Amino acid sequence: MSRKVFMSFDVEEFDMPLEYQHAISVQDQMSIGIEGLNAIAPILDAVPSTLFTTANFANHFPERINQLSASHEIASHTFYHTAYATEDLLKSRLRLEEITQQKVTGLRMPRMRPVLMKDVLAAGYQYDSSINPTWLPGRYNNFHLPRTAYYEEGVKRIPASVSPGIRIPLFWLSFKNMPYALYLQLCKQTLAKDGYLCLYFHPWEFTSIEQFGLPGYTRRWCGPVLVERLLKLIKDLSKDADFGTMNQL
């Protein structure tokens, strides 16, 4: 297999301000979410991507999600981004399949929340990408889990990429806060070692989110400058790999 980059986005209602006790209406959550999805159009035009979408968001913008499903993989981000019940695994898959008229095979839990693979399998998924196999203070310590794709209870688990050795995460916060040259170097090292990269971002990052009380490290490089930064990364990684959707793995 040629080296692959799997670009993914968590397509969701923008409820992150609630984590920091900053009130935001459901209407504004959806408005920022769709604004972000429109903002990343140049990226989605450039490479096929996997869009982990909440059924709640898809219910608000079904035509847009259906349109995107023609060129990209639509996967589940459960039903709601904050509230969760086990039955949401099946409900979200069925609703996304209804909207896209395509099979939904992948899952990513909001905020990489733990989930039982027996529940994922019972809900009809083939793969799960709900693991960041590193240590993130206050969130999780997953150093004991494999860095690369593996099977667990009949489900293929595809962790977010971290660097070999000390497992520096290559997720959205690293892309915002590391010097670009260092981030690119770590991506290339990981690509050479693993044969693929699994990167993830959120459409709302690509809007102006300075006014929502978020910590500075979450909103550095937001808006159009972040679009240009990610397009540059795509161009640089294209020299070493092809881009594809996660269901190809």
Coordinates of C-alpha atoms in Angstrom, one line a residue:
M1 CA 0.0 0.0 0.0
S2 CA 1.3 3.5 -0.8
R3 CA 1.6 5.9 2.1
K4 CA -1.7 7.5 3.0
V5 CA -2.9 10.6 4.8
F6 CA -6.4 10.3 6.3
M7 CA -7.7 13.8 6.8
S8 CA -10.7 13.9 9.1
F9 CA -13.0 16.6 10.6
D10 CA -15.4 16.4 13.5
V11 CA -18.5 18.0 12.0
E12 CA -20.5 19.1 15.0
E13 CA -22.4 21.8 16.8
F14 CA -20.0 24.3 18.3
D15 CA -20.6 23.6 22.0
M16 CA -17.0 23.9 23.2
P17 CA -17.7 27.3 24.9
L18 CA -20.0 25.5 27.4
E19 CA -16.9 23.6 28.7
Y20 CA -15.5 26.9 29.8
Q21 CA -18.8 28.3 31.3
H22 CA -19.4 30.6 28.4
A23 CA -23.1 30.6 27.3
I24 CA -23.8 29.9 23.7
S25 CA -27.3 29.3 22.2
V26 CA -28.1 26.2 20.1
Q27 CA -28.7 28.5 17.2
D28 CA -25.2 30.0 17.5
Q29 CA -23.7 26.5 17.9
M30 CA -25.2 25.5 14.6
S31 CA -24.4 28.8 12.9
I32 CA -20.7 28.5 13.8
G33 CA -20.7 24.9 12.8
I34 CA -22.0 25.5 9.3
E35 CA -19.9 28.6 8.9
G36 CA -16.8 26.4 9.6
L37 CA -18.0 23.7 7.2
N38 CA -18.3 26.4 4.5
A39 CA -14.9 27.8 5.4
I40 CA -13.1 24.5 4.8
A41 CA -14.5 24.2 1.3
P42 CA -11.0 24.8 -0.2
I43 CA -9.6 21.9 1.8
L44 CA -12.5 19.6 1.0
D45 CA -12.1 20.5 -2.7
A46 CA -8.4 19.7 -2.5
V47 CA -8.5 16.2 -0.8
P48 CA -11.0 13.5 0.1
S49 CA -11.7 13.5 3.8
T50 CA -13.7 11.7 6.5
L51 CA -16.3 13.8 8.1
F52 CA -17.3 12.5 11.6
T53 CA -20.7 14.1 11.8
T54 CA -23.3 14.3 14.7
A55 CA -26.7 13.4 13.6
N56 CA -27.9 16.5 15.3
F57 CA -25.8 18.7 13.1
A58 CA -26.8 16.6 10.0
N59 CA -30.5 17.1 10.9
H60 CA -30.0 20.9 10.7
F61 CA -28.1 20.7 7.4
P62 CA -29.2 17.5 5.6
E63 CA -28.7 18.8 2.1
R64 CA -25.2 20.0 2.8
I65 CA -24.2 16.6 4.4
N66 CA -25.8 14.7 1.5
Q67 CA -23.9 16.9 -1.0
L68 CA -20.6 16.3 0.8
S69 CA -21.2 12.5 0.9
A70 CA -20.7 12.4 -2.9
S71 CA -17.0 13.1 -2.5
H72 CA -16.2 12.4 1.1
E73 CA -16.8 9.7 3.7
I74 CA -19.6 10.6 6.2
A75 CA -19.0 8.7 9.5
S76 CA -20.7 9.0 12.9
H77 CA -19.9 11.4 15.7
T78 CA -22.9 10.0 17.6
F79 CA -26.2 11.9 17.8
Y80 CA -25.3 14.9 20.0
H81 CA -21.9 16.3 20.8
T82 CA -22.4 16.6 24.5
A83 CA -25.3 14.3 25.6
Y84 CA -24.8 10.6 25.0
A85 CA -26.6 7.3 25.5
T86 CA -25.5 3.9 24.1
E87 CA -28.6 3.8 21.8
D88 CA -27.2 7.0 20.1
L89 CA -24.6 4.8 18.3
L90 CA -27.3 3.0 16.3
K91 CA -29.6 6.0 16.0
S92 CA -26.9 8.3 14.6
R93 CA -25.7 5.7 12.1
L94 CA -29.2 5.1 10.8
R95 CA -30.0 8.8 10.5
L96 CA -26.8 9.6 8.7
E97 CA -27.4 6.7 6.3
E98 CA -30.9 8.0 5.7
I99 CA -29.5 11.5 4.8
T100 CA -26.6 10.3 2.6
Q101 CA -28.2 7.2 1.2
Q102 CA -24.8 5.6 1.8
K103 CA -23.5 3.0 4.3
V104 CA -21.9 4.5 7.4
T105 CA -19.1 2.3 8.7
G106 CA -17.0 4.5 11.0
L107 CA -17.4 6.1 14.5
R108 CA -15.6 8.7 16.5
M109 CA -16.8 9.5 19.9
P110 CA -17.1 13.2 20.9
R111 CA -14.0 14.3 22.8
M112 CA -12.5 10.8 22.3
R113 CA -14.8 9.5 25.0
P114 CA -14.3 5.8 25.9
V115 CA -16.7 3.4 24.3
L116 CA -17.2 -0.4 24.5
M117 CA -16.4 -2.2 21.3
K118 CA -19.2 -4.6 21.9
D119 CA -21.6 -1.7 21.7
V120 CA -19.9 -0.3 18.6
L121 CA -20.1 -3.7 16.8
A122 CA -23.7 -4.2 17.9
A123 CA -24.6 -0.8 16.4
G124 CA -23.2 -1.9 13.0
Y125 CA -19.9 -0.1 12.7
Q126 CA -16.8 -1.6 11.2
Y127 CA -14.2 0.8 12.6
D128 CA -13.7 3.2 15.5
S129 CA -11.4 6.2 15.7
S130 CA -12.0 7.3 19.3
I131 CA -8.4 6.9 20.6
N132 CA -5.6 9.4 21.0
P133 CA -2.8 7.1 22.1
T134 CA -1.0 9.6 24.2
W135 CA -1.3 11.5 27.5
L136 CA -3.4 14.6 27.5
P137 CA -3.6 16.2 31.0
G138 CA -7.1 16.2 32.4
R139 CA -8.5 14.1 29.6
Y140 CA -6.8 10.7 29.2
N141 CA -3.7 8.7 29.5
N142 CA -3.6 6.2 26.6
F143 CA 0.1 5.3 26.6
H144 CA -0.8 1.7 27.1
L145 CA -2.8 1.5 23.8
P146 CA -1.3 0.7 20.4
R147 CA -0.2 3.6 18.3
T148 CA -1.4 2.1 15.0
A149 CA -4.6 0.4 13.8
Y150 CA -5.5 -2.9 15.5
Y151 CA -8.6 -5.0 16.0
E152 CA -10.6 -5.2 19.3
E153 CA -13.6 -7.4 19.7
G154 CA -14.2 -7.5 15.9
V155 CA -13.9 -3.7 15.4
K156 CA -10.9 -2.1 13.7
R157 CA -9.6 0.7 15.9
I158 CA -7.8 3.5 14.1
P159 CA -6.0 5.8 16.7
A160 CA -5.3 9.4 15.9
S161 CA -1.6 9.7 14.9
V162 CA 1.1 10.3 17.4
S163 CA 4.8 10.4 16.7
P164 CA 7.0 7.3 17.2
G165 CA 8.8 7.0 20.5
I166 CA 7.6 9.7 22.9
R167 CA 4.1 9.8 21.2
I168 CA 3.7 13.6 20.6
P169 CA 0.1 13.9 19.4
L170 CA -0.4 15.3 15.9
F171 CA -4.0 16.4 16.5
W172 CA -5.6 19.9 16.0
L173 CA -4.0 21.5 19.1
S174 CA -0.5 20.5 18.0
F175 CA -1.1 21.9 14.5
K176 CA -2.1 25.2 16.0
N177 CA 0.6 25.6 18.6
M178 CA 3.7 23.9 17.3
P179 CA 6.1 25.7 14.8
Y180 CA 4.9 24.6 11.4
A181 CA 8.3 23.1 10.4
L182 CA 8.4 20.9 13.6
Y183 CA 4.8 19.7 13.0
L184 CA 5.6 18.8 9.4
Q185 CA 8.8 17.0 10.4
L186 CA 6.8 14.9 13.0
C187 CA 4.1 14.1 10.4
K188 CA 6.8 12.9 8.0
Q189 CA 8.5 10.8 10.6
T190 CA 5.2 9.2 11.6
L191 CA 4.2 8.6 8.0
A192 CA 7.5 6.9 7.2
K193 CA 7.2 4.7 10.3
D194 CA 3.5 3.8 10.1
G195 CA 2.7 4.1 6.4
Y196 CA -0.2 6.4 7.1
L197 CA -1.3 9.4 9.1
C198 CA -4.6 9.9 10.8
L199 CA -5.1 13.7 11.4
Y200 CA -8.2 15.4 12.8
F201 CA -9.6 18.9 13.0
H202 CA -12.9 20.7 13.6
P203 CA -14.6 23.0 11.0
W204 CA -15.3 25.6 13.7
E205 CA -11.6 26.2 14.1
F206 CA -11.6 27.8 10.7
T207 CA -13.9 30.6 11.8
S208 CA -13.3 33.6 14.0
I209 CA -13.9 32.2 17.5
E210 CA -12.0 34.8 19.6
Q211 CA -15.2 36.0 21.3
F212 CA -16.3 32.8 23.0
G213 CA -14.1 32.7 26.1
L214 CA -11.9 29.8 24.9
P215 CA -8.3 29.4 26.1
G216 CA -5.7 31.0 23.8
Y217 CA -4.2 27.7 22.8
T218 CA -7.5 26.5 21.3
R219 CA -8.0 29.6 19.1
R220 CA -4.5 30.4 18.0
W221 CA -4.4 30.3 14.2
C222 CA -8.2 30.4 13.7
G223 CA -10.2 31.6 10.7
P224 CA -8.8 32.0 7.1
V225 CA -5.1 31.9 8.2
L226 CA -5.7 28.4 9.5
V227 CA -7.2 27.4 6.1
E228 CA -4.1 28.5 4.4
R229 CA -1.9 26.8 7.0
L230 CA -3.7 23.4 6.4
L231 CA -3.6 23.8 2.6
K232 CA 0.2 24.3 3.0
L233 CA 0.4 21.1 5.0
I234 CA -1.7 19.2 2.4
K235 CA 0.7 20.4 -0.3
D236 CA 3.8 19.4 1.6
L237 CA 2.5 16.0 2.6
S238 CA 1.3 15.3 -0.9
K239 CA 5.0 14.9 -1.9
D240 CA 5.2 11.8 0.3
A241 CA 1.7 10.3 0.3
D242 CA -1.8 10.1 -1.2
F243 CA -4.9 11.3 0.6
G244 CA -7.9 9.0 1.2
T245 CA -10.8 8.3 3.4
M246 CA -10.6 6.3 6.6
N247 CA -12.9 3.5 5.4
Q248 CA -10.1 2.6 2.9
L249 CA -8.0 1.5 5.8

